[in-house]
Short mmCIF file of C-alpha atoms and ligand atoms in Angstrom, two decimals:
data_model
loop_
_atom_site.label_atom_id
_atom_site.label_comp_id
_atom_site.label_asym_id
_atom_site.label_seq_id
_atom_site.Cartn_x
_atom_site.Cartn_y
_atom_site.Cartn_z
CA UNK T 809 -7.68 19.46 1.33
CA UNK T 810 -9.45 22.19 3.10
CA UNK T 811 -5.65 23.63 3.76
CA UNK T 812 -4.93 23.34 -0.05
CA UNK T 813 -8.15 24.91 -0.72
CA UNK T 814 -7.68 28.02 1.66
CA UNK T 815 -3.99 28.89 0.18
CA UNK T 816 -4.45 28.50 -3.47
CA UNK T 817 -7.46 30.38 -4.23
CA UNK T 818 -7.16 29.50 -7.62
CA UNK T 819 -7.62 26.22 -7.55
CA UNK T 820 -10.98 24.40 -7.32
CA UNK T 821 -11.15 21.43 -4.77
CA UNK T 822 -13.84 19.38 -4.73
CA UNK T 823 -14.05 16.48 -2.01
CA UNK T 824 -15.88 14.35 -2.64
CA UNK T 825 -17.52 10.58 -0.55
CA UNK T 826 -20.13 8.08 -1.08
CA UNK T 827 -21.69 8.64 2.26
CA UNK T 828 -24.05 11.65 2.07
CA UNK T 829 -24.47 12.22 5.90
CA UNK T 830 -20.79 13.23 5.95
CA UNK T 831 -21.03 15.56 3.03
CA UNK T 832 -24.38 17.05 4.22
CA UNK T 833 -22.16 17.84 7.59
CA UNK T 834 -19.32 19.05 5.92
CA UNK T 835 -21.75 21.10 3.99
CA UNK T 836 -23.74 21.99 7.01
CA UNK T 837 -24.44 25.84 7.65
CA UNK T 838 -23.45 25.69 11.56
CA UNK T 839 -19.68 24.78 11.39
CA UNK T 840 -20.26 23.04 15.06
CA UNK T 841 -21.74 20.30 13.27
CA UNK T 842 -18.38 19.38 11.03
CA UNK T 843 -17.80 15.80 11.09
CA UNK T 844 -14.33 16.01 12.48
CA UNK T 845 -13.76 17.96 15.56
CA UNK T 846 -10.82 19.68 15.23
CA UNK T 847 -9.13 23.07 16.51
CA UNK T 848 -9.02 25.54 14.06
CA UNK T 849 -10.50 23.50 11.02
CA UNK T 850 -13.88 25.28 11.04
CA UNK T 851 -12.19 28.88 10.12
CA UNK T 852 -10.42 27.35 7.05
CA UNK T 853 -13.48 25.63 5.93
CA UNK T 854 -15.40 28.86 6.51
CA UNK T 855 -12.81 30.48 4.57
CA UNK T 856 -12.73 28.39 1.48
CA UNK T 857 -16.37 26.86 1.08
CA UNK T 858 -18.19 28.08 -1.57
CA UNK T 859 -15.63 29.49 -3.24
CA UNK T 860 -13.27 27.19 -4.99
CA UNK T 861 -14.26 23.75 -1.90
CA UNK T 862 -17.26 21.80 -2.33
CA UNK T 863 -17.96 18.82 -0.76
CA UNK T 864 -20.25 16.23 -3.11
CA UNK T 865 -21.34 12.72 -3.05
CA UNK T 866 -21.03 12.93 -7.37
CA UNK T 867 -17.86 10.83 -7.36
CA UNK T 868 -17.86 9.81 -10.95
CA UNK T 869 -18.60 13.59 -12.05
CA UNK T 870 -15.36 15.05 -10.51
CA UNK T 871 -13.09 11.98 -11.20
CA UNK T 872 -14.12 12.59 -14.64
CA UNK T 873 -13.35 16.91 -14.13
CA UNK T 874 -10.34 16.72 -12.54
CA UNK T 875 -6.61 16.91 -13.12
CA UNK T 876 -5.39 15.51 -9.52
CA UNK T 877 -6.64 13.14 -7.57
CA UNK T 878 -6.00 12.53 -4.18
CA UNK T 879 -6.68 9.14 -3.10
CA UNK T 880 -7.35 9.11 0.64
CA UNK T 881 -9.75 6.17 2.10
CA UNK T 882 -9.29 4.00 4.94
CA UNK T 883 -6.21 1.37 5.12
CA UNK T 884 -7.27 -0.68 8.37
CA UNK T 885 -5.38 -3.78 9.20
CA UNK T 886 -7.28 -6.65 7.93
CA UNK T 887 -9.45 -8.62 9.68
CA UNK T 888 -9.51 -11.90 7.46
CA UNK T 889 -7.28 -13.65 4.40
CA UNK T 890 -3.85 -13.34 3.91
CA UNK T 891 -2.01 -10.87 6.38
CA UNK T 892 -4.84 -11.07 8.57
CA UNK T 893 -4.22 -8.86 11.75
CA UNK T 894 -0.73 -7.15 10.11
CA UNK T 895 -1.37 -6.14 6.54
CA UNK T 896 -3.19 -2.83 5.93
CA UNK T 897 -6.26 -3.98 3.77
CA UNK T 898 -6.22 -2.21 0.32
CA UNK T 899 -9.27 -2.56 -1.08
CA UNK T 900 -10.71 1.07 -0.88
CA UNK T 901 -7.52 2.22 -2.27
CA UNK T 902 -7.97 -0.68 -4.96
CA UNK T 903 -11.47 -0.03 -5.71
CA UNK T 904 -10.87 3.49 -6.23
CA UNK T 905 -8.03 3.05 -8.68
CA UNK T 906 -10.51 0.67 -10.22
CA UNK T 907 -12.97 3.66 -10.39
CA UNK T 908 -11.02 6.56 -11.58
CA UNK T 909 -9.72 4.49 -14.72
CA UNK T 910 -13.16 3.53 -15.59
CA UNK T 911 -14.24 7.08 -15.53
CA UNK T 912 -11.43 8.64 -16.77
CA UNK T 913 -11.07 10.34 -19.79
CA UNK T 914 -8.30 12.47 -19.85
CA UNK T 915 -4.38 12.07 -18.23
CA UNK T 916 -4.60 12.63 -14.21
CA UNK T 917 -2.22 12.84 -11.31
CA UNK T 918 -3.26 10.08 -8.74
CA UNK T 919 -2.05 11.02 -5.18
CA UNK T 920 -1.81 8.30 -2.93
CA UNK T 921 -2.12 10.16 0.45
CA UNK T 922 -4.11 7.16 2.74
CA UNK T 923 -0.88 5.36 4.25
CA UNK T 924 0.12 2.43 2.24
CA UNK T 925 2.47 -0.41 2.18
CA UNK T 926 6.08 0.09 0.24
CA UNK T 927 4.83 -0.96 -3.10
CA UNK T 928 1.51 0.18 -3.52
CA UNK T 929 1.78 2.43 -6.16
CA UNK T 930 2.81 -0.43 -8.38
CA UNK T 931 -0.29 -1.98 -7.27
CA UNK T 932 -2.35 1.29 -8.42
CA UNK T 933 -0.84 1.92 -11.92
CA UNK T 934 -1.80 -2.16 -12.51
CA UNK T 935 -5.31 -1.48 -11.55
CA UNK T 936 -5.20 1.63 -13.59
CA UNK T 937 -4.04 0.24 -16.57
CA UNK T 938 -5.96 -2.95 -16.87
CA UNK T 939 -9.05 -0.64 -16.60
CA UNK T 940 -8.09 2.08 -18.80
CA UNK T 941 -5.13 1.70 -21.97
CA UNK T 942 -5.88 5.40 -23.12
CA UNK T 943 -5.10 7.61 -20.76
CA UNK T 944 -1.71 8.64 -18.94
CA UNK T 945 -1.61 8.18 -15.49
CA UNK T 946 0.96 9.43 -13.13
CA UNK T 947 0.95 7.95 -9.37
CA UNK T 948 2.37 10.23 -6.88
CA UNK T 949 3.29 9.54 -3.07
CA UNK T 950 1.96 12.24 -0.83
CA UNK T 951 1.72 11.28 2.82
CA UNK T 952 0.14 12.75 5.84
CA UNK T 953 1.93 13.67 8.49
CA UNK T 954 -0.11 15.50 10.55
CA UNK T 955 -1.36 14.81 14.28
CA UNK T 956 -4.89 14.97 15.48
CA UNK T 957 -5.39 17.94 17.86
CA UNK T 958 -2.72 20.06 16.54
CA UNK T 959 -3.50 19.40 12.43
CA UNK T 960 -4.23 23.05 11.34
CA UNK T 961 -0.95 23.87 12.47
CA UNK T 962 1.05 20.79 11.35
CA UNK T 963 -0.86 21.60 7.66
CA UNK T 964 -0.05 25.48 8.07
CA UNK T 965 3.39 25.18 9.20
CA UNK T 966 4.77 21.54 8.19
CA UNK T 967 8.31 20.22 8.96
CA UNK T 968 8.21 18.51 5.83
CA UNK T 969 5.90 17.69 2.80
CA UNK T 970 7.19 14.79 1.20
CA UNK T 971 6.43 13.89 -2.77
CA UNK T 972 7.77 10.53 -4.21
CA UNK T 973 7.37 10.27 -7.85
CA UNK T 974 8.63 8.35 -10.87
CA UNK T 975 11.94 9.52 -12.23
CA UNK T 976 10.81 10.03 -15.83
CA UNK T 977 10.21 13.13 -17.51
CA UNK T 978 6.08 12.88 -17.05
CA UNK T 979 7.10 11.47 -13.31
CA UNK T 980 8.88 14.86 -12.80
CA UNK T 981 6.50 17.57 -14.19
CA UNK T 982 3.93 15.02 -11.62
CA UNK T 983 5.76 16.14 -9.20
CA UNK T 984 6.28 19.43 -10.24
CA UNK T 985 2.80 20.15 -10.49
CA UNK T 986 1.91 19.21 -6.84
CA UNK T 987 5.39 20.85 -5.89
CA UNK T 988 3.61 23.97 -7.12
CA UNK T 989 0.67 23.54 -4.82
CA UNK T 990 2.40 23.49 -1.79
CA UNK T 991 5.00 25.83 -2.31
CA UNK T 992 1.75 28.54 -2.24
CA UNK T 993 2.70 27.99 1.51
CA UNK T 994 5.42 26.08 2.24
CA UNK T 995 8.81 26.98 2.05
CA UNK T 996 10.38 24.99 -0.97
CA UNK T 997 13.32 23.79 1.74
CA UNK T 998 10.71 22.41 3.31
CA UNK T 999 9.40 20.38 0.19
CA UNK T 1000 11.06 17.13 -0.10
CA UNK T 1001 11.02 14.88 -3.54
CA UNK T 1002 12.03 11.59 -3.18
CA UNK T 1003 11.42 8.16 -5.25
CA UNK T 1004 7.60 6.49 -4.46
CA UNK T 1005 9.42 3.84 -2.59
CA UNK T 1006 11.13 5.97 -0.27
CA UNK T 1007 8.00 8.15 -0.19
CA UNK T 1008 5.80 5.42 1.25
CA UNK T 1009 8.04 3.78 3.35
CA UNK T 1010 9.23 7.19 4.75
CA UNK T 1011 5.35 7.37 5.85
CA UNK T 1012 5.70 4.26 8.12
CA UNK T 1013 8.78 4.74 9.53
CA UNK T 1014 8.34 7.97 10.98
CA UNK T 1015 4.97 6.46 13.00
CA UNK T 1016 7.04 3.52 13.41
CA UNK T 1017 10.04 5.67 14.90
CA UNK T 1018 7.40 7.94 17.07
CA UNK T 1019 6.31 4.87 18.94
CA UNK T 1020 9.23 3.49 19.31
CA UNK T 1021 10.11 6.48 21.43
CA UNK T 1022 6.90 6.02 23.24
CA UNK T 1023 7.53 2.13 24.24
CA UNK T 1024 11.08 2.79 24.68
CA UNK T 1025 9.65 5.31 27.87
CA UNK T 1026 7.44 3.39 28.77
CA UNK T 1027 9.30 0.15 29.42
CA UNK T 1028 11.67 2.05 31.33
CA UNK T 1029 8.24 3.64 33.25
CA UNK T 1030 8.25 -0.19 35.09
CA UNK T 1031 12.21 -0.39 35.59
CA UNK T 1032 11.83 3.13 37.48
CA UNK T 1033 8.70 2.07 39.33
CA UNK T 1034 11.18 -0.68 41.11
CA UNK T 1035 15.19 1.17 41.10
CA UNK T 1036 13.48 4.16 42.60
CA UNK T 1037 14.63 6.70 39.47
CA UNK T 1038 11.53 8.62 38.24
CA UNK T 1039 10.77 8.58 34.47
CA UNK T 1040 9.64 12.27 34.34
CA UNK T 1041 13.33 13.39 35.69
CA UNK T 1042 14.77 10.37 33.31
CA UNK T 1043 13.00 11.85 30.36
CA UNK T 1044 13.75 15.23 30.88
CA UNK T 1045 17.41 14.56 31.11
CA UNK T 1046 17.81 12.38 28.07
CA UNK T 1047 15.48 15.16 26.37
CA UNK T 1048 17.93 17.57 26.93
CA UNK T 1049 20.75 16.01 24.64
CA UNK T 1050 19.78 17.53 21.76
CA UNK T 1051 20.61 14.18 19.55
CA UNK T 1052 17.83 12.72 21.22
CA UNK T 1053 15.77 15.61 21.32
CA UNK T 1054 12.63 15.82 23.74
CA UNK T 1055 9.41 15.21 22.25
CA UNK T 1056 7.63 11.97 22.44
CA UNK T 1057 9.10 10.84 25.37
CA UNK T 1058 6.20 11.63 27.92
CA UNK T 1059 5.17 8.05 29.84
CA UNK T 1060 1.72 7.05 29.18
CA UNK T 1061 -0.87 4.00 29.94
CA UNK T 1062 -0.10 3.40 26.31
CA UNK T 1063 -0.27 5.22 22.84
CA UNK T 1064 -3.66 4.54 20.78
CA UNK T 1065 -5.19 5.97 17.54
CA UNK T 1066 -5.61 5.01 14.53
CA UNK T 1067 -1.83 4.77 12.72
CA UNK T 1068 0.52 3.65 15.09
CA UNK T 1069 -0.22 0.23 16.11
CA UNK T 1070 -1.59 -0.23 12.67
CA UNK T 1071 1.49 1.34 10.53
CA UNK T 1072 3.44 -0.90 12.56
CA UNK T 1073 1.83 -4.19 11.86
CA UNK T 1074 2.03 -3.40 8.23
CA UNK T 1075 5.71 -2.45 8.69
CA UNK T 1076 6.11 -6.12 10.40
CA UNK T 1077 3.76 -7.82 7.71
CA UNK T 1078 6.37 -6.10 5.24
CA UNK T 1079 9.67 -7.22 6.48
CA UNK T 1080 8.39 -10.86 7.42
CA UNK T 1081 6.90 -11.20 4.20
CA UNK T 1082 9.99 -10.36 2.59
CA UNK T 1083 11.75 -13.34 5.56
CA UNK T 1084 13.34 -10.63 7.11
CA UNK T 1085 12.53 -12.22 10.32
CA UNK T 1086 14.19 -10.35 12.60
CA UNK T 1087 13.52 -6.99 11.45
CA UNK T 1088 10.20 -7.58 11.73
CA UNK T 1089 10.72 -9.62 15.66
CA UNK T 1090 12.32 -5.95 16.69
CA UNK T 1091 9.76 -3.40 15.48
CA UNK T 1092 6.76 -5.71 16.29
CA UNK T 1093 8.47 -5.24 20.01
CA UNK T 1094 6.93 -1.77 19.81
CA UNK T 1095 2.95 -3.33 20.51
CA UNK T 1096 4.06 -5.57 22.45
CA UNK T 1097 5.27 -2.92 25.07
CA UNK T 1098 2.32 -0.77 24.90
CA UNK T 1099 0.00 -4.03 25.18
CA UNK T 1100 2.22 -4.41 28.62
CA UNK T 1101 1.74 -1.07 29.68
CA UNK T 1102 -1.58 -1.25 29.29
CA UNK T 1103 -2.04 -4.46 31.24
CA UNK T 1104 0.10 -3.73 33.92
CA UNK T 1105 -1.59 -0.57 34.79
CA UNK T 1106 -5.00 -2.33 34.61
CA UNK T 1107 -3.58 -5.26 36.97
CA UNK T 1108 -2.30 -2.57 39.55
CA UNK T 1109 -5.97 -1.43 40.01
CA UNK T 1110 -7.72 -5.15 40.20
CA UNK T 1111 -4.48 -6.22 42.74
CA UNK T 1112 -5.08 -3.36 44.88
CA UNK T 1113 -9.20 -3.60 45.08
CA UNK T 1114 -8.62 -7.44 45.74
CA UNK T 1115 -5.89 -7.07 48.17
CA UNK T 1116 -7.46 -4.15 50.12
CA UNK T 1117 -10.79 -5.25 49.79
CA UNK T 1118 -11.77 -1.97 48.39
CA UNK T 1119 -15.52 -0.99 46.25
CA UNK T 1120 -15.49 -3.08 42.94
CA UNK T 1121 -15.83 0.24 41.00
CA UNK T 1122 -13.84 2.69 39.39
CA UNK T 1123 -13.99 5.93 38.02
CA UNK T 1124 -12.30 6.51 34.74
CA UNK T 1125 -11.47 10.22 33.53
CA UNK T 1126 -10.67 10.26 30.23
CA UNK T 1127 -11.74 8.18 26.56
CA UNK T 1128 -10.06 9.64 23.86
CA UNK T 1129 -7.05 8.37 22.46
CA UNK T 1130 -5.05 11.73 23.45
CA UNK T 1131 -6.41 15.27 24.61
CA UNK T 1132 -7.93 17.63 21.99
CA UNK T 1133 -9.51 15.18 19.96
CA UNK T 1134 -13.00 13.49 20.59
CA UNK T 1135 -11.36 10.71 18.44
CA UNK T 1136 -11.21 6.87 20.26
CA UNK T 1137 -9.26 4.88 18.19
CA UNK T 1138 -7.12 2.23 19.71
CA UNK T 1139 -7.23 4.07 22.99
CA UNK T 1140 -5.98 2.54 25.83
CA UNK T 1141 -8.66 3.66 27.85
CA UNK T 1142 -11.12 0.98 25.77
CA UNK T 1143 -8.31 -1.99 26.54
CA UNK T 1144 -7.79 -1.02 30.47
CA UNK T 1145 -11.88 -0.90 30.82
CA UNK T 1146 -12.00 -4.06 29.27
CA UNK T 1147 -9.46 -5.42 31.40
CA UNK T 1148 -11.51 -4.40 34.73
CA UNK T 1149 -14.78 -5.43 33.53
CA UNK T 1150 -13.67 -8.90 33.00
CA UNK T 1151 -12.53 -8.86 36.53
CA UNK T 1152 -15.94 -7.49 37.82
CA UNK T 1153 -15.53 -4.00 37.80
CA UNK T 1154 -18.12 -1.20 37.66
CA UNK T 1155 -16.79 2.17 35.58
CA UNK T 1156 -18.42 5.36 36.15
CA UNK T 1157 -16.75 6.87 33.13
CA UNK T 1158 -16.15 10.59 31.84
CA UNK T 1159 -14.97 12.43 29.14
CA UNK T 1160 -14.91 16.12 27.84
CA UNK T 1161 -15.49 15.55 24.28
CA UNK T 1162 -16.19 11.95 23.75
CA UNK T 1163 -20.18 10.53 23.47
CA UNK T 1164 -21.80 8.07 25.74
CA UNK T 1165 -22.50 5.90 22.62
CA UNK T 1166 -18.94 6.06 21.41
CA UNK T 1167 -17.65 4.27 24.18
CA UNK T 1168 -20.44 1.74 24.22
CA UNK T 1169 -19.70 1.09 20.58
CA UNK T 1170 -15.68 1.33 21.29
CA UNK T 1171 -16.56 -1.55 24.96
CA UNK T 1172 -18.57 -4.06 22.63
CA UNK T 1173 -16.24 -3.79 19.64
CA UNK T 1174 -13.34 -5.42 21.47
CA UNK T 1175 -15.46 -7.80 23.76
CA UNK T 1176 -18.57 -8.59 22.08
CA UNK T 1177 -20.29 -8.19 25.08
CA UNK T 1178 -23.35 -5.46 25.28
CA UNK T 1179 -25.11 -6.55 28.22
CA UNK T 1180 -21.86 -6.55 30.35
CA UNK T 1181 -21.02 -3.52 29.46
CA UNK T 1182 -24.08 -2.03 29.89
CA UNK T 1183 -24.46 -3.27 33.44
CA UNK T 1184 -20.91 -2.45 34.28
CA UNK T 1185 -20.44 1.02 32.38
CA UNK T 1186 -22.17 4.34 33.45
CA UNK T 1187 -21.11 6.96 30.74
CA UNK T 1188 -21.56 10.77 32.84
CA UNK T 1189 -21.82 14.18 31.29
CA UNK T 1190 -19.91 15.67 34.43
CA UNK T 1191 -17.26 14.29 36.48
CA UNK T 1192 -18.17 15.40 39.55
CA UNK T 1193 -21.46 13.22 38.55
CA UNK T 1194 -19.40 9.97 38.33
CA UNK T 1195 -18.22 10.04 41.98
CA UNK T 1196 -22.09 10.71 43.42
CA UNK T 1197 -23.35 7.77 41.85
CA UNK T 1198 -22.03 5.31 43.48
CA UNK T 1199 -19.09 5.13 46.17
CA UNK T 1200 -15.39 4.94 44.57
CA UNK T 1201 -12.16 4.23 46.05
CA UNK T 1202 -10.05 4.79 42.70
CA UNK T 1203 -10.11 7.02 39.79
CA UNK T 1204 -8.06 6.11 36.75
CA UNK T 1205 -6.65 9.03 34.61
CA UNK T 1206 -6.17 7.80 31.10
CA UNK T 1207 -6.29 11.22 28.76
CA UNK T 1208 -3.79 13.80 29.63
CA UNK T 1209 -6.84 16.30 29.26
CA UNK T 1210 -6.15 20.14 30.25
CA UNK T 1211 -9.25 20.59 32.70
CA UNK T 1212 -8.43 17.32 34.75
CA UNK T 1213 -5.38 20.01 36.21
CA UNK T 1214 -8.13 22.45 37.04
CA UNK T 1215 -10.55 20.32 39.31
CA UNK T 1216 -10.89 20.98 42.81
CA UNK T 1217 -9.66 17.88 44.02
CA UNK T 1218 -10.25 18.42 47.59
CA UNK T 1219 -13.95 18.15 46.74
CA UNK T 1220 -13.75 15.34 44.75
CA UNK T 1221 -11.55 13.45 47.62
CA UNK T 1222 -14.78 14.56 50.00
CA UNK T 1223 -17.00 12.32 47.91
CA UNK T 1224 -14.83 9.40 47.39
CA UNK T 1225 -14.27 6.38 49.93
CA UNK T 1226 -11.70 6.31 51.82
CA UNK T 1227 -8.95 5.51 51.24
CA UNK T 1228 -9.13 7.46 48.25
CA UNK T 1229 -6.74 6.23 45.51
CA UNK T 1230 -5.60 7.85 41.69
CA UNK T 1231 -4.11 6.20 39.16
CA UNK T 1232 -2.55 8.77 36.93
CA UNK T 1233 -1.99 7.36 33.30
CA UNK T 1234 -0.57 9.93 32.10
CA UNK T 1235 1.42 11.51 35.37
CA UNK T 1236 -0.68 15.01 34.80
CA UNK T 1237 -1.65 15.57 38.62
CA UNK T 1238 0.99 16.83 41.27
CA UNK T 1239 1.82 14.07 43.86
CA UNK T 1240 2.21 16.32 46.32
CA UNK T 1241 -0.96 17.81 46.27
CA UNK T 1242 -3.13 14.73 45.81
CA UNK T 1243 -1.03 13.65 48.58
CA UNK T 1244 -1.36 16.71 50.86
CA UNK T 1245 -5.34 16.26 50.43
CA UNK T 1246 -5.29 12.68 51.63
CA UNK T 1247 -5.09 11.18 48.02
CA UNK T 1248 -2.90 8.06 47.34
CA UNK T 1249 -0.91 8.80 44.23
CA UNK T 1250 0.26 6.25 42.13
CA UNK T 1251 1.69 7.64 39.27
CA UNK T 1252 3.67 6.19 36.15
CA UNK T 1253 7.36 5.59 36.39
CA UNK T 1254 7.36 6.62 40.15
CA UNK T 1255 8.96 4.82 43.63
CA UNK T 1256 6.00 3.70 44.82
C1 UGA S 2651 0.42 10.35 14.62
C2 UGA S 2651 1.73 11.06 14.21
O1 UGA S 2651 2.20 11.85 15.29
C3 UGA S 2651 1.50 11.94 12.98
O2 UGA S 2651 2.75 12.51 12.56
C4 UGA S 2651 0.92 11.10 11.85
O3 UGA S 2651 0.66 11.89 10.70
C5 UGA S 2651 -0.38 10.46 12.33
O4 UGA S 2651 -0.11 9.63 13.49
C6 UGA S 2651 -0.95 9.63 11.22
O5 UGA S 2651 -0.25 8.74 10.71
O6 UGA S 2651 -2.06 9.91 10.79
P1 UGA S 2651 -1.73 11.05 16.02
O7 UGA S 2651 -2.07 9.59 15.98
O8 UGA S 2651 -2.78 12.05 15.67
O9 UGA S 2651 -0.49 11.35 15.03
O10 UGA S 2651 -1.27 11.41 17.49
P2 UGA S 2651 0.11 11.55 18.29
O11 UGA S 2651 0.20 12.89 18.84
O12 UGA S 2651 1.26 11.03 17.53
O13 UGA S 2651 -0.18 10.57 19.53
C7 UGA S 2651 -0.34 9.17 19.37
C8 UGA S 2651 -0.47 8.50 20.72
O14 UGA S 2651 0.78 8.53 21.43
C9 UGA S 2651 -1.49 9.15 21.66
O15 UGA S 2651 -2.20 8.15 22.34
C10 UGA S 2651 -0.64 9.96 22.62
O16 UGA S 2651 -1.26 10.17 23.87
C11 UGA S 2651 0.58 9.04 22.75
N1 UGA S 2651 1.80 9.74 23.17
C12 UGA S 2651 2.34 10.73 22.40
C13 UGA S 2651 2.43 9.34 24.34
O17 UGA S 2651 1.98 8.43 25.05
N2 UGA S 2651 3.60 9.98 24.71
C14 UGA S 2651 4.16 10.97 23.97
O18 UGA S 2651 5.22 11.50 24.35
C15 UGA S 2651 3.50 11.36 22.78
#
């Protein structure tokens, strides 16, 4: 919204959520203390605030102001009732439909921009008009398609913005109007219109598609590990036909954050809900992988502490679900910590951006188990820290951040036991060098 904000002057944009401490730091003076970390975001906040964006916790008084809406809570999988652990849980998309038609008082544009199941929209113009007969709405499919760490520039130069709408003449000057917003910026080739079903579904393919590339590696990671081929030379190769194309193809201990695994299950809870039971056996195939990869990177470590008798304790670099981001969703480094602390384990653990009570929070939401974790878990504010502490035979790498190139590894080896092992999750280090220090190397995808 800030995006919107910054290139159309003209319009106001108000943002607006229930929870005050959020809008107080979106509101706050020092731009350090934004709620989202994010490069770039604070300059087009600083750019727009104050003149046509505000951020406000008065809900019902810019529902009732407003033209557009852009509906854009939380859709996590749910937890209980029907669809439990597939289907994306609607009900803060539900109870703000519910909200806007009691409130409303003149016709609106409602933007559904959270990611939704195929067939929400219906869902939304029901709620809509069993709470309000007077006014017009008109439900619009906007989705997101940006990535954390790189969002400014996905927002300020986007391969695509995609706007489903109803083909009827108020369905078409719906979309004309937000067509009009974005082409402030965006080249209009670059604008798509499409029906809301395509619109929505188009949402959860694409993450479906971009992890499908990721497992796809990645299960070929454990074939290479065994045929002697190495997935970085395999990658690069397919990469280089350009009907492949050569993003998302770089192994990893596993993708995390928050839409993949999630936009996944909901694509599986779609397809078996409508008994399309193999459809949904072949993308749910996708988690299972990156469950596998996870595992089988954790059971490499506990194998080769038990079988070489080596300290129970490991350092792990990296918590965030990718580099750039202090974000922790669904990272794999919460499942592979897990994984060794049920087998004993101590963690010294560090990351650049992420907080020591993040990955507390992150350790007991998946195993319930506080005082484990906070014997077992030391959280440091320095790397070099995490290897004093305690002696350490093994250092897991699961973020691909920047500065883990830049260490002087040669010191760190001097503080570690030896032998001296890494486990690179995410194949960032140079094998020869660890190994020309006195480093074991076990990357991903590599003759071992
Ligand atoms: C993803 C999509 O890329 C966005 O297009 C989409 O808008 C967004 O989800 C969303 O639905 O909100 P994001 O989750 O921010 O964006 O991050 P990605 O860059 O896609 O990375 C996801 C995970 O895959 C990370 O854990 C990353 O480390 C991993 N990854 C990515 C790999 O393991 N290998 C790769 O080659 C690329």
């Amino acid at each position: 919204m800030s995006i919107i904000a910054q290139k159309n002057p003209d319009i106001k944009v108000n943002v607006v959520d229930m929870n005050a401490d959020k809008i107080s730091a979106w509101n706050s003076k020092d731009l350090n203390n934004l709620p989202v970390y994010e490069p770039g975001l604070s300059k087009v906040v600083n750019d727009a605030r104050g003149r046509n964006l505000f951020f406000s916790t008065d809900v019902n008084k810019h529902i009732y102001e407003s033209d557009m809406i852009f509906i854009s809570v939380n859709t996590p999988t749910k937890v209980s009732g029907k669809g439990k652990g597939y289907a994306a849980d609607l009900k803060y998309v539900e109870a703000c439909a519910k909200q806007i038609a009691e409130i409303s008082k003149n016709d609106k544009i409602i933007v559904e921009k959270s990611t939704v199941p195929v067939r929400t929209s219906e869902k939304i113009k029901e709620i809509l008009k069993l709470n309000n007969t007077k006014v017009n709405f008109q439900i619009l499919s906007n989705p997101e398609f940006l990535a954390e760490g790189t969002a400014m520039r996905d927002l300020e130069i986007p391969d695509r913005v995609l706007i489903g709408g109803d083909d009827t003449p108020e369905g078409k000057k719906a979309i004309e109007s937000l067509y009009n917003i974005y082409s402030s910026w965006v080249p209009e080739e670059n604008i798509l219109t499409t029906n809301l079903w395509s619109s929505e579904l188009s949402k959860l393919t694409a993450n479906a598609f971009l992890a499908q590339r990721i497992s796809s590696i990645n299960s070929l990671s454990e074939l290479c590990e065994v045929t002697g081929a190495d997935i970085e030379e395999v990658s690069k190769a397919i990469g280089m036909d350009s009907r492949i194309g050569n993003s998302f193809l770089k192994t990893s201990v596993g993708f995390g954050g928050s839409c993949f695994q999630k936009d996944i299950l909901n694509l599986v809870y779609i397809a078996r809900s409508e008994g399309l039971y193999k459809v949904a056996d072949y993308w749910e195939q996708i988690i299972v992988i990156n469950a596998h990869q996870r595992d089988r990177f954790s059971k490499k470590i506990t194998s080769l502490i038990k079988n070489k008798s080596l300290n129970k304790n490991v350092c792990i670099f990296g918590w965030a679900f990718k580099k750039n981001t202090n974000d922790t969703r669904e990272s794999a480094a919460i499942y592979v910590s897990d994984y060794l602390i049920r087998s004993n384990i101590n963690l010294n653990v560090y990351d650049p951006k992420v907080k020591r009570s993040q990955i507390y929070f992150d350790l007991n939401y998946i195993n319930k188990n506080d005082a484990k974790n906070k014997r077992c878990v030391l959280v440091y504010d320095r790397h070099i820290d995490c290897l004093e502490i305690e002696k350490t035979n093994i250092i897991a790498i699961l973020t691909e951040w920047d500065e883990f190139k830049e260490y002087d590894w040669g010191k760190i080896y001097d503080k570690m036991s030896k032998p001296a092992y890494v486990f690179d999750g995410r194949n960032v280090l140079e094998k020869e060098e660890l190994e020309s220090i006195g480093f074991n190397y076990i990357g991903l995808g590599r003759w071992i």
